[in-house]
Coordinates of C-alpha atoms and ligand atoms in Angstrom, one line a residue:
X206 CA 19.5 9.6 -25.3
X207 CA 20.6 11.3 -21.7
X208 CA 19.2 14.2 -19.6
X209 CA 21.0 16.5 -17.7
X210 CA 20.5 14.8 -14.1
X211 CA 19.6 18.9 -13.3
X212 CA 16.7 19.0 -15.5
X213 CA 15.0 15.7 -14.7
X214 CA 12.5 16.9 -12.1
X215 CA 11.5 20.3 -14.0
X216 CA 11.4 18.9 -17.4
X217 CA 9.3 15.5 -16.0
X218 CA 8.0 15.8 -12.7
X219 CA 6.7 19.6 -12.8
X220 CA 3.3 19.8 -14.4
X221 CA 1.1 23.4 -14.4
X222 CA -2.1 21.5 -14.6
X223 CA -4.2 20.4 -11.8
X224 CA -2.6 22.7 -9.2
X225 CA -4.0 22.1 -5.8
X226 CA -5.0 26.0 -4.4
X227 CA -3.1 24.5 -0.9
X228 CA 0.5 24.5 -2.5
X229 CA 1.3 28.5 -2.4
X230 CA 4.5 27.9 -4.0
X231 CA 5.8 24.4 -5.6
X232 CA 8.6 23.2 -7.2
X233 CA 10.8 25.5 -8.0
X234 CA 12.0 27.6 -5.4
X235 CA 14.6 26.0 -2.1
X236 CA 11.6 25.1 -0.7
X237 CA 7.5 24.5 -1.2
X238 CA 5.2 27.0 0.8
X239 CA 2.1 24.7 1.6
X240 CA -1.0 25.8 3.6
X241 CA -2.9 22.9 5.8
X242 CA -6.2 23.4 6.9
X243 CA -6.7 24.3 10.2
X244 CA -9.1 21.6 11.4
X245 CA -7.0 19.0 9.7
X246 CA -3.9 17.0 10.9
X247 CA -0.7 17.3 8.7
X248 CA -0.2 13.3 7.9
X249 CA 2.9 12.3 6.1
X250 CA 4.6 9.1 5.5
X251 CA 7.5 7.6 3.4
X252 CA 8.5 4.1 1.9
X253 CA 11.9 3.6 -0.4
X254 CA 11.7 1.3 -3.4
X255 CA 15.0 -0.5 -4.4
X256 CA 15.7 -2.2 -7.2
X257 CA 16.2 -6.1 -6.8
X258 CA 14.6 -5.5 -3.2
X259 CA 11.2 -3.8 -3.8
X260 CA 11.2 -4.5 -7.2
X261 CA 12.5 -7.2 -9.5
X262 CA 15.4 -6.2 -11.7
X263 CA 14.2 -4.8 -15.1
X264 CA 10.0 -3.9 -14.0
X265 CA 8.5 -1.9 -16.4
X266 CA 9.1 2.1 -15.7
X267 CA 5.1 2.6 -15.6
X268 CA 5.2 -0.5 -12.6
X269 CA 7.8 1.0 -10.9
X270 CA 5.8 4.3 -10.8
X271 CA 2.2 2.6 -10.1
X272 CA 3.9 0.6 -7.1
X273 CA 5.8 3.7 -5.8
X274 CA 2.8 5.8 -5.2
X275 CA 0.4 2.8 -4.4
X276 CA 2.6 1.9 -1.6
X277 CA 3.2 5.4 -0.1
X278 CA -0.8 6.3 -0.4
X279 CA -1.4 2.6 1.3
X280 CA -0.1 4.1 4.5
X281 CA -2.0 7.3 4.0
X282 CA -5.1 5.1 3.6
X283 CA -4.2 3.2 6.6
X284 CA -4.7 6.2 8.5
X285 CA -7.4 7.3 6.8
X286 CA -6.3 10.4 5.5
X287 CA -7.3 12.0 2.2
X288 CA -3.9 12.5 0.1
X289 CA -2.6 16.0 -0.8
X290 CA 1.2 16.6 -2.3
X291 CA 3.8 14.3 -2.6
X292 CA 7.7 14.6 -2.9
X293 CA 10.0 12.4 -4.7
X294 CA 13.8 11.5 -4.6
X295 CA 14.7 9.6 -7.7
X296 CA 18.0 7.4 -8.2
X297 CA 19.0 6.1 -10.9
X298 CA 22.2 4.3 -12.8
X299 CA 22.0 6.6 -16.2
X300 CA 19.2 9.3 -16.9
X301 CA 17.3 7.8 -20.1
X302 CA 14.6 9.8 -21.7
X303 CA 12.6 6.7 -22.8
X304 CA 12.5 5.1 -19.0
X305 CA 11.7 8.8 -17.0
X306 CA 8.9 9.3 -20.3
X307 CA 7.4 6.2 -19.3
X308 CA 8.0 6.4 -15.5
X309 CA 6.3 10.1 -15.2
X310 CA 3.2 9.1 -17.5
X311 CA 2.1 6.6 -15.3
X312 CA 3.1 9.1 -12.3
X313 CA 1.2 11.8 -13.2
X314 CA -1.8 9.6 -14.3
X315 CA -2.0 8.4 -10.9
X316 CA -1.2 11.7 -8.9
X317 CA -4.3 13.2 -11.5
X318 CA -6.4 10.4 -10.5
X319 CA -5.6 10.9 -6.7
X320 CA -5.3 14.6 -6.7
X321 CA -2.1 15.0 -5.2
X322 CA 0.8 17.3 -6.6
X323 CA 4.3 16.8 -6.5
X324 CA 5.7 19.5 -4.2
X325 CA 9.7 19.0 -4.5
X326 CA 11.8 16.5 -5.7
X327 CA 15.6 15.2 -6.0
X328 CA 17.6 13.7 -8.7
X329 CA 20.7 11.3 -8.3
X330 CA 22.9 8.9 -9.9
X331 CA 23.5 5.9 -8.3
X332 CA 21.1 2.3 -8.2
X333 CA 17.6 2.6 -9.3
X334 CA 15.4 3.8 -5.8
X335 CA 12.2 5.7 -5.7
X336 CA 11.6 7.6 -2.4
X337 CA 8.2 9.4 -2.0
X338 CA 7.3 11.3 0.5
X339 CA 3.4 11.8 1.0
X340 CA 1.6 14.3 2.6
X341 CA -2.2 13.7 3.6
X342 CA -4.7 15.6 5.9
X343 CA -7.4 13.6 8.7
X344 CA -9.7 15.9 10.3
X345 CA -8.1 16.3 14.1
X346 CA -9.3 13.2 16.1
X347 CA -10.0 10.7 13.5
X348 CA -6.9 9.2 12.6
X349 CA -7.0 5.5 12.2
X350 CA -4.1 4.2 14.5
X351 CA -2.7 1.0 15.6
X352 CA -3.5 1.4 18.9
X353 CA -6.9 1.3 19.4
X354 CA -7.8 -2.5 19.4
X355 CA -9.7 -3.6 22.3
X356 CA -10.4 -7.2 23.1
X357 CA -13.3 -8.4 21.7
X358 CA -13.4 -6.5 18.5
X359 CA -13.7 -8.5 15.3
X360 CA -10.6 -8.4 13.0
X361 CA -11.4 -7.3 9.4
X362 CA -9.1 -6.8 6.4
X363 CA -10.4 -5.5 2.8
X364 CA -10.5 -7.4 -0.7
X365 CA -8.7 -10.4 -0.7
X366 CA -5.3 -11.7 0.9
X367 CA -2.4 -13.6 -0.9
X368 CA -2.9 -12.6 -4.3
X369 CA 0.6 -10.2 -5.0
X370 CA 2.6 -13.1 -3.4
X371 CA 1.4 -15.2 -5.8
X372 CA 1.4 -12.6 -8.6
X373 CA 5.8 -12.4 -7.6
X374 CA 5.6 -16.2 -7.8
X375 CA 4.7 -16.3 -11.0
X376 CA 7.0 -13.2 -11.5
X377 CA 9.8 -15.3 -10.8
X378 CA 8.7 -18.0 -12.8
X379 CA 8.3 -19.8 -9.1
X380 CA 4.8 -21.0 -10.0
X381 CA 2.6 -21.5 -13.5
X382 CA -0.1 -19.8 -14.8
X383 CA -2.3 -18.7 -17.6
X384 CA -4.5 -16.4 -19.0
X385 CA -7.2 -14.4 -16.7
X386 CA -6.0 -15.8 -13.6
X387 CA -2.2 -14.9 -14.3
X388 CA -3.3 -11.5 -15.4
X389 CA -5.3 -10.9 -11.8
X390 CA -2.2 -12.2 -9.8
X391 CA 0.3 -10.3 -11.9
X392 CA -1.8 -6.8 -11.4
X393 CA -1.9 -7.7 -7.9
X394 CA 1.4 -8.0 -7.7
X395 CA 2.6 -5.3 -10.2
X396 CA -0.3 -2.6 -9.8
X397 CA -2.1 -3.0 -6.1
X398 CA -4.8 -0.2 -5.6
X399 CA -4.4 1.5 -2.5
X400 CA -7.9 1.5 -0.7
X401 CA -7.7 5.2 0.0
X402 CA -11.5 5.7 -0.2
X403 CA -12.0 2.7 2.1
X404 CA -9.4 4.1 4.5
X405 CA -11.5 7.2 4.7
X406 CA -14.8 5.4 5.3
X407 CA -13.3 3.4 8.2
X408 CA -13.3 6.8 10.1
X409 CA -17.0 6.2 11.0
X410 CA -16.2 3.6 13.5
X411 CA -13.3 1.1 13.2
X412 CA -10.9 0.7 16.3
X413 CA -7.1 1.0 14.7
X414 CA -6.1 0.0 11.4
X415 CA -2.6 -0.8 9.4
X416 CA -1.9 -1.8 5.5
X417 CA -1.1 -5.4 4.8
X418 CA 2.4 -4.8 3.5
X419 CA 4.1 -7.3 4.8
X420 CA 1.6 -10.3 5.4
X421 CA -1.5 -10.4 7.8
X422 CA -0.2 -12.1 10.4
X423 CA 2.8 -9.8 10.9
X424 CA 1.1 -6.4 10.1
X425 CA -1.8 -7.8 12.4
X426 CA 0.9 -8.3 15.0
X427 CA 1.8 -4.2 14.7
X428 CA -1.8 -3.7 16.1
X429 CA -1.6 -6.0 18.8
X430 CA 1.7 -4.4 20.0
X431 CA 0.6 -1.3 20.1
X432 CA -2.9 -2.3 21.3
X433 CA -1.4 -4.2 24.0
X434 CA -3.6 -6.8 22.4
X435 CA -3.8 -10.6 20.6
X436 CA -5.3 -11.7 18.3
X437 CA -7.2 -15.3 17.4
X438 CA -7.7 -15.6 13.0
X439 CA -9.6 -18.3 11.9
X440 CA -7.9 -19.3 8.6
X441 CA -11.2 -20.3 7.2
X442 CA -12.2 -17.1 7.1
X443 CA -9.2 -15.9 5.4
X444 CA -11.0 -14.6 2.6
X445 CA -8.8 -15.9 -0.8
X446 CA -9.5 -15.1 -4.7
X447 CA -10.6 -17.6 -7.1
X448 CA -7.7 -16.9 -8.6
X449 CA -5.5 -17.6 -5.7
X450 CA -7.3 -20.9 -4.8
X451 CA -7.1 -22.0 -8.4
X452 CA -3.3 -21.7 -9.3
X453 CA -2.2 -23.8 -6.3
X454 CA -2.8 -25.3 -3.4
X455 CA -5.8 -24.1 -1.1
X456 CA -2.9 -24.7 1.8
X457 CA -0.2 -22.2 -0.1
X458 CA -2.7 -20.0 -1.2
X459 CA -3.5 -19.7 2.7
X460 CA 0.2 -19.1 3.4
X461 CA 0.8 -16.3 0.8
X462 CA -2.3 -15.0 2.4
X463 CA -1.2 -15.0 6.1
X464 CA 2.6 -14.7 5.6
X465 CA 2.9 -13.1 2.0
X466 CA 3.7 -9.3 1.4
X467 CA 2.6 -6.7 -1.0
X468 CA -1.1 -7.0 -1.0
X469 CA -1.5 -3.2 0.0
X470 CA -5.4 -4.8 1.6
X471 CA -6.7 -2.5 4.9
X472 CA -6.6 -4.5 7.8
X473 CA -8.7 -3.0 11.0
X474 CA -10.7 -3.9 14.1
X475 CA -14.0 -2.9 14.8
X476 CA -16.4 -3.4 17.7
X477 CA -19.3 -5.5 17.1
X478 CA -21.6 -2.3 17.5
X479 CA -20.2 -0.5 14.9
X480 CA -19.3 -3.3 12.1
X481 CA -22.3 -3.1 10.3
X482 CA -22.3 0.8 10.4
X483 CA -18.4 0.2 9.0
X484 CA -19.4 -2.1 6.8
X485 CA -22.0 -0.5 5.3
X486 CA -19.4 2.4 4.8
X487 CA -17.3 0.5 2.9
X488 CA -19.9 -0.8 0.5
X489 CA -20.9 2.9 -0.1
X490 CA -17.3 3.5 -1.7
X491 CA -17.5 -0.2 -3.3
X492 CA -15.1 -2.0 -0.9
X493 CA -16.3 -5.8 0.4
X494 CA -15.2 -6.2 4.1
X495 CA -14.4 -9.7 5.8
X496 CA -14.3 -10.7 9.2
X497 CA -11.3 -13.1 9.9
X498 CA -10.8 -13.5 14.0
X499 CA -11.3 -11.8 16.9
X500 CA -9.2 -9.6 19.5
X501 CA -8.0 -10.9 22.7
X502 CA -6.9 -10.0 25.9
X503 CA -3.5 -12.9 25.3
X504 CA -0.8 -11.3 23.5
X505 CA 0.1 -12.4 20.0
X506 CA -1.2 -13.5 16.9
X507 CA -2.8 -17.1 17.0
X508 CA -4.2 -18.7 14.1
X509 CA -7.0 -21.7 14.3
X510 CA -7.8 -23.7 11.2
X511 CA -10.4 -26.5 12.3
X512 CA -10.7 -25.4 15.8
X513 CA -6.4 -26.3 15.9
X514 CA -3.9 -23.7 16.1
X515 CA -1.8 -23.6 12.8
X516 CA 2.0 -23.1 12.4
X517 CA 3.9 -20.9 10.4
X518 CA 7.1 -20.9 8.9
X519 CA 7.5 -17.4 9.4
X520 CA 5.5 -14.1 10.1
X521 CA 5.7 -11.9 7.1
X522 CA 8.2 -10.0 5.6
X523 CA 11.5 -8.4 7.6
X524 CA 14.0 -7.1 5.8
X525 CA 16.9 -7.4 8.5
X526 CA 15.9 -10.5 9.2
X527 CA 18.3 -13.2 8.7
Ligands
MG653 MG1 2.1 0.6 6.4

Protein backbone atom coordinates (compact mmCIF):
# COMPACT_ATOMS: atom_id res chain seq x y z
CA UNK A 1 0.00 0.00 0.00
CA UNK A 2 1.21 3.77 -1.17
CA UNK A 3 0.99 7.29 0.53
CA UNK A 4 0.46 10.33 -1.15
CA UNK A 5 4.28 11.57 -1.14
CA UNK A 6 2.29 15.07 0.28
CA UNK A 7 1.10 13.46 3.27
CA UNK A 8 4.17 11.56 4.42
CA UNK A 9 5.52 14.07 6.89
CA UNK A 10 2.04 15.20 8.50
CA UNK A 11 0.57 11.77 8.71
CA UNK A 12 4.23 10.20 10.13
CA UNK A 13 6.57 12.63 11.20
CA UNK A 14 4.11 15.28 12.99
CA UNK A 15 3.35 14.19 16.50
CA UNK A 16 1.29 16.66 19.26
CA UNK A 17 2.90 15.02 22.15
CA UNK A 18 5.96 16.05 23.85
CA UNK A 19 6.03 19.64 22.35
CA UNK A 20 9.10 21.43 23.41
CA UNK A 21 7.66 25.16 24.75
CA UNK A 22 10.84 26.63 22.47
CA UNK A 23 9.13 25.62 19.02
CA UNK A 24 6.44 28.66 18.74
CA UNK A 25 5.17 27.25 15.61
CA UNK A 26 6.20 23.73 14.01
CA UNK A 27 5.36 21.84 11.23
CA UNK A 28 2.94 23.10 9.45
CA UNK A 29 3.25 26.42 8.28
CA UNK A 30 6.24 27.64 5.25
CA UNK A 31 8.34 27.80 7.95
CA UNK A 32 9.01 26.85 12.00
CA UNK A 33 9.06 29.94 14.48
CA UNK A 34 11.67 28.72 17.11
CA UNK A 35 12.85 30.74 20.22
CA UNK A 36 16.72 30.13 21.47
CA UNK A 37 17.64 31.08 24.72
CA UNK A 38 19.58 33.95 25.09
CA UNK A 39 22.59 32.74 26.94
CA UNK A 40 22.79 29.83 24.65
CA UNK A 41 24.62 29.30 21.27
CA UNK A 42 22.29 28.15 18.33
CA UNK A 43 24.34 24.68 17.32
CA UNK A 44 23.24 22.94 14.29
CA UNK A 45 24.73 20.32 12.18
CA UNK A 46 23.78 17.84 9.27
CA UNK A 47 24.89 14.32 7.96
CA UNK A 48 23.05 12.55 4.74
CA UNK A 49 22.51 8.82 4.82
CA UNK A 50 22.55 6.94 1.34
CA UNK A 51 21.58 3.88 0.65
CA UNK A 52 24.41 1.39 -0.44
CA UNK A 53 26.86 4.21 0.97
CA UNK A 54 25.85 4.83 4.61
CA UNK A 55 23.88 1.98 4.82
CA UNK A 56 23.84 -1.47 3.36
CA UNK A 57 21.04 -2.18 0.77
CA UNK A 58 17.93 -3.55 2.39
CA UNK A 59 18.69 -2.36 6.57
CA UNK A 60 15.82 -2.63 8.57
CA UNK A 61 13.58 0.75 8.40
CA UNK A 62 13.93 0.98 12.44
CA UNK A 63 18.10 0.84 11.70
CA UNK A 64 18.01 3.24 9.18
CA UNK A 65 16.11 5.58 11.63
CA UNK A 66 18.36 4.69 14.90
CA UNK A 67 21.56 5.40 12.72
CA UNK A 68 20.09 8.65 11.12
CA UNK A 69 19.59 10.39 14.32
CA UNK A 70 22.49 8.71 16.23
CA UNK A 71 24.84 10.08 13.69
CA UNK A 72 23.38 13.68 13.48
CA UNK A 73 23.23 13.96 17.60
CA UNK A 74 27.03 12.36 17.57
CA UNK A 75 28.09 15.77 16.19
CA UNK A 76 25.88 17.59 18.57
CA UNK A 77 27.52 15.63 21.38
CA UNK A 78 30.83 16.39 19.96
CA UNK A 79 30.26 19.86 20.75
CA UNK A 80 28.73 19.32 23.64
CA UNK A 81 25.47 20.68 23.18
CA UNK A 82 22.18 19.49 24.63
CA UNK A 83 19.84 18.53 21.49
CA UNK A 84 16.65 20.56 20.74
CA UNK A 85 14.59 20.16 17.25
CA UNK A 86 15.53 18.38 14.37
CA UNK A 87 14.50 18.52 10.59
CA UNK A 88 14.33 15.86 8.13
CA UNK A 89 14.41 15.40 4.21
CA UNK A 90 13.38 11.96 3.35
CA UNK A 91 14.01 10.22 -0.22
CA UNK A 92 12.79 7.46 -1.19
CA UNK A 93 12.09 4.97 -4.38
CA UNK A 94 8.14 4.23 -3.60
CA UNK A 95 6.23 5.57 -0.40
CA UNK A 96 5.28 2.21 1.50
CA UNK A 97 3.21 2.42 4.55
CA UNK A 98 4.81 -0.63 6.25
CA UNK A 99 8.67 0.81 5.79
CA UNK A 100 7.66 4.86 6.95
CA UNK A 101 5.40 2.80 10.01
CA UNK A 102 8.49 1.17 11.02
CA UNK A 103 10.95 3.90 10.14
CA UNK A 104 8.89 6.72 12.33
CA UNK A 105 8.43 4.28 15.40
CA UNK A 106 11.85 3.94 16.00
CA UNK A 107 12.19 7.91 15.11
CA UNK A 108 9.98 9.07 17.42
CA UNK A 109 11.13 6.61 20.15
CA UNK A 110 14.39 8.13 19.93
CA UNK A 111 13.46 11.94 19.46
CA UNK A 112 11.10 11.02 22.90
CA UNK A 113 14.07 9.63 24.45
CA UNK A 114 16.31 12.68 23.43
CA UNK A 115 13.76 15.34 23.74
CA UNK A 116 14.02 16.82 20.47
CA UNK A 117 11.04 17.67 18.08
CA UNK A 118 10.92 17.51 14.51
CA UNK A 119 10.54 21.14 13.36
CA UNK A 120 10.03 20.73 9.30
CA UNK A 121 10.54 18.22 7.01
CA UNK A 122 10.64 17.19 3.08
CA UNK A 123 9.35 14.38 1.10
CA UNK A 124 10.79 13.05 -2.31
CA UNK A 125 11.02 10.34 -4.64
CA UNK A 126 14.02 9.30 -5.85
CA UNK A 127 16.95 6.65 -3.97
CA UNK A 128 16.46 5.94 -0.40
CA UNK A 129 18.50 9.14 1.72
CA UNK A 130 17.83 10.40 5.05
CA UNK A 131 19.04 14.02 5.72
CA UNK A 132 18.63 15.45 9.30
CA UNK A 133 19.23 18.52 10.25
CA UNK A 134 19.80 19.05 14.13
CA UNK A 135 19.59 21.92 16.07
CA UNK A 136 21.28 21.90 19.71
CA UNK A 137 22.07 24.83 22.28
CA UNK A 138 25.78 25.14 24.39
CA UNK A 139 25.73 27.80 26.82
CA UNK A 140 27.94 30.81 25.01
CA UNK A 141 31.67 29.91 25.67
CA UNK A 142 31.67 26.28 26.17
CA UNK A 143 31.50 24.70 22.98
CA UNK A 144 33.77 21.82 22.61
CA UNK A 145 35.83 22.51 19.40
CA UNK A 146 38.61 21.03 17.44
CA UNK A 147 40.84 23.58 18.02
CA UNK A 148 41.78 23.68 21.31
CA UNK A 149 44.46 20.97 21.76
CA UNK A 150 47.56 22.06 23.25
CA UNK A 151 50.69 19.98 23.33
CA UNK A 152 50.98 18.06 26.15
CA UNK A 153 47.42 17.15 26.75
CA UNK A 154 46.52 13.56 27.02
CA UNK A 155 44.37 12.13 24.18
CA UNK A 156 41.15 10.38 25.42
CA UNK A 157 38.24 8.80 23.47
CA UNK A 158 34.95 7.19 25.19
CA UNK A 159 33.81 3.41 25.32
CA UNK A 160 35.51 1.26 23.08
CA UNK A 161 37.04 1.59 19.43
CA UNK A 162 36.62 -0.82 16.46
CA UNK A 163 33.58 -2.54 17.35
CA UNK A 164 30.93 -1.09 14.28
CA UNK A 165 33.74 -2.00 11.73
CA UNK A 166 33.58 -5.27 12.85
CA UNK A 167 29.81 -5.23 13.44
CA UNK A 168 29.72 -4.27 9.03
CA UNK A 169 32.21 -7.15 8.75
CA UNK A 170 30.12 -9.45 9.90
CA UNK A 171 27.25 -7.48 8.02
CA UNK A 172 28.78 -8.33 4.92
CA UNK A 173 29.37 -11.75 5.78
CA UNK A 174 33.25 -10.50 5.67
CA UNK A 175 33.96 -12.13 9.09
CA UNK A 176 32.12 -15.02 11.38
CA UNK A 177 30.45 -14.82 14.38
CA UNK A 178 28.04 -16.09 16.98
CA UNK A 179 25.84 -15.47 19.59
CA UNK A 180 26.53 -12.63 22.31
CA UNK A 181 29.57 -11.41 20.70
CA UNK A 182 27.82 -11.07 17.17
CA UNK A 183 24.94 -9.40 18.73
CA UNK A 184 27.43 -6.56 20.53
CA UNK A 185 29.18 -5.98 17.14
CA UNK A 186 26.04 -5.94 15.14
CA UNK A 187 24.37 -3.14 17.60
CA UNK A 188 27.48 -1.46 17.34
CA UNK A 189 27.32 -1.34 14.03
CA UNK A 190 23.50 -1.10 13.42
CA UNK A 191 22.39 1.04 16.61
CA UNK A 192 25.62 3.26 18.03
CA UNK A 193 24.50 5.40 21.06
CA UNK A 194 25.51 8.81 20.63
CA UNK A 195 27.35 9.91 24.01
CA UNK A 196 25.28 13.07 24.26
CA UNK A 197 25.44 13.10 28.04
CA UNK A 198 29.13 12.53 27.95
CA UNK A 199 29.58 15.32 25.42
CA UNK A 200 27.86 17.58 27.91
CA UNK A 201 30.08 16.56 30.86
CA UNK A 202 33.25 17.22 28.87
CA UNK A 203 32.34 20.98 29.17
CA UNK A 204 33.92 20.97 32.63
CA UNK A 205 37.42 20.89 31.27
CA UNK A 206 38.39 19.02 28.14
CA UNK A 207 40.53 20.99 25.42
CA UNK A 208 38.67 20.24 21.88
CA UNK A 209 36.81 17.27 20.98
CA UNK A 210 35.33 15.51 17.63
CA UNK A 211 33.06 12.09 17.05
CA UNK A 212 34.97 9.05 15.82
CA UNK A 213 33.04 8.77 12.64
CA UNK A 214 35.48 7.93 10.44
CA UNK A 215 38.26 6.08 12.51
CA UNK A 216 40.51 7.48 15.30
CA UNK A 217 43.34 8.19 13.56
CA UNK A 218 41.70 10.21 10.94
CA UNK A 219 39.13 12.08 13.16
CA UNK A 220 42.12 12.57 15.66
CA UNK A 221 43.91 14.15 12.72
CA UNK A 222 40.78 16.91 12.40
CA UNK A 223 42.01 18.02 15.86
CA UNK A 224 45.45 18.25 15.18
CA UNK A 225 44.72 20.38 12.05
CA UNK A 226 42.85 22.63 13.57
CA UNK A 227 44.95 22.59 16.79
CA UNK A 228 47.94 23.18 14.76
CA UNK A 229 48.93 20.11 16.76
CA UNK A 230 50.25 16.10 16.55
CA UNK A 231 49.59 13.66 18.10
CA UNK A 232 51.58 10.34 19.46
CA UNK A 233 48.73 7.11 20.31
CA UNK A 234 50.11 4.24 21.84
CA UNK A 235 48.12 1.30 20.29
CA UNK A 236 48.34 -0.50 23.54
CA UNK A 237 46.25 1.66 24.98
CA UNK A 238 43.75 1.58 22.39
CA UNK A 239 41.08 0.47 24.56
CA UNK A 240 39.24 -2.77 22.41
CA UNK A 241 35.97 -4.89 23.60
CA UNK A 242 36.10 -8.39 24.51
CA UNK A 243 34.11 -8.84 21.81
CA UNK A 244 36.41 -7.20 19.37
CA UNK A 245 39.52 -9.03 20.58
CA UNK A 246 37.63 -12.35 20.48
CA UNK A 247 36.20 -12.60 16.91
CA UNK A 248 39.59 -11.94 15.29
CA UNK A 249 42.81 -11.09 15.40
CA UNK A 250 44.13 -8.70 18.36
CA UNK A 251 46.15 -7.02 15.16
CA UNK A 252 42.67 -6.46 12.99
CA UNK A 253 40.81 -5.70 15.87
CA UNK A 254 43.55 -2.80 16.42
CA UNK A 255 43.02 -1.69 12.75
CA UNK A 256 39.19 -1.49 12.79
CA UNK A 257 39.94 0.43 15.93
CA UNK A 258 42.36 3.04 14.53
CA UNK A 259 41.20 3.09 10.87
CA UNK A 260 37.47 1.76 11.05
CA UNK A 261 34.39 4.13 10.89
CA UNK A 262 31.03 4.28 12.46
CA UNK A 263 31.85 3.90 16.10
CA UNK A 264 30.09 7.33 16.97
CA UNK A 265 32.82 7.08 20.40
CA UNK A 266 33.90 10.96 21.79
CA UNK A 267 37.31 11.48 21.20
CA UNK A 268 38.87 14.72 23.20
CA UNK A 269 42.08 16.13 24.75
CA UNK A 270 42.37 17.22 28.16
CA UNK A 271 45.16 18.74 30.19
CA UNK A 272 46.64 16.62 32.80
CA UNK A 273 45.11 19.10 35.54
CA UNK A 274 41.74 18.70 34.55
CA UNK A 275 41.58 14.80 33.52
CA UNK A 276 40.56 13.50 36.70
CA UNK A 277 38.04 16.40 37.18
CA UNK A 278 36.79 15.15 33.36
CA UNK A 279 36.98 11.96 34.22
CA UNK A 280 35.15 11.97 37.10
CA UNK A 281 32.41 13.86 34.99
CA UNK A 282 32.06 11.22 32.76
CA UNK A 283 31.57 8.57 35.41
CA UNK A 284 28.82 10.71 36.92
CA UNK A 285 26.72 10.25 33.57
CA UNK A 286 28.07 6.48 33.42
CA UNK A 287 30.69 6.95 30.59
CA UNK A 288 34.33 5.00 31.13
CA UNK A 289 37.15 7.34 29.67
CA UNK A 290 40.57 6.07 28.27
CA UNK A 291 43.75 7.66 27.75
CA UNK A 292 45.36 6.54 24.42
CA UNK A 293 48.54 9.18 23.59
CA UNK A 294 49.53 12.31 24.04
CA UNK A 295 49.55 15.83 22.07
CA UNK A 296 52.60 17.12 20.46
CA UNK A 297 54.12 20.03 19.22
CA UNK A 298 55.13 17.66 15.60
CA UNK A 299 52.32 17.75 13.30
CA UNK A 300 50.43 14.59 12.52
CA UNK A 301 49.18 11.59 13.88
CA UNK A 302 51.85 8.97 14.90
CA UNK A 303 51.13 5.74 16.35
CA UNK A 304 53.75 3.63 18.62
CA UNK A 305 52.95 -0.01 19.42
CA UNK A 306 56.07 -1.46 21.53
CA UNK A 307 57.82 1.80 21.65
CA UNK A 308 57.90 1.40 17.31
CA UNK A 309 55.96 3.55 15.17
CA UNK A 310 53.13 1.49 13.38
CA UNK A 311 51.91 1.72 9.78
CA UNK A 312 48.72 2.02 8.36
CA UNK A 313 47.17 1.11 5.32
CA UNK A 314 45.06 4.04 5.33
CA UNK A 315 43.65 6.79 7.69
CA UNK A 316 39.97 6.26 8.00
CA UNK A 317 37.20 6.66 5.94
CA UNK A 318 37.06 9.44 2.78
CA UNK A 319 34.47 9.21 0.66
CA UNK A 320 36.14 11.02 -2.44
CA UNK A 321 38.97 9.23 -1.98
CA UNK A 322 40.09 7.02 -4.67
MG1 LIG B 1 31.49 14.67 13.42
Amino acid sequence: MSVSEFNIIEQFFVRKEGDRRDVVLGIGDDCALLNVPSDQCLAVSMDTLNEGIHFLSGTAPADIAHKAIAVNLSDLAAMGAEPAWVSLSLSMPTAELGWLQSFSDTFHELLHHYGLQVIGGDTTRGPLAITLQVHGFVPEGVALKRSGAKAGDLVCVTGTLGDAALGLLIAEHRLAAQGEVRDHLLTRYYRPEPRVAAGIALRVGASAAIDVSDGLVADLGHICKASEVGAVINADDIPLSEAATSVTTHERALDCALTGGDDYELCFTVSEDNYRKVQSALESVGVACYAVGRISGKSGVRILKDGEPLELNKSGFDHFAS
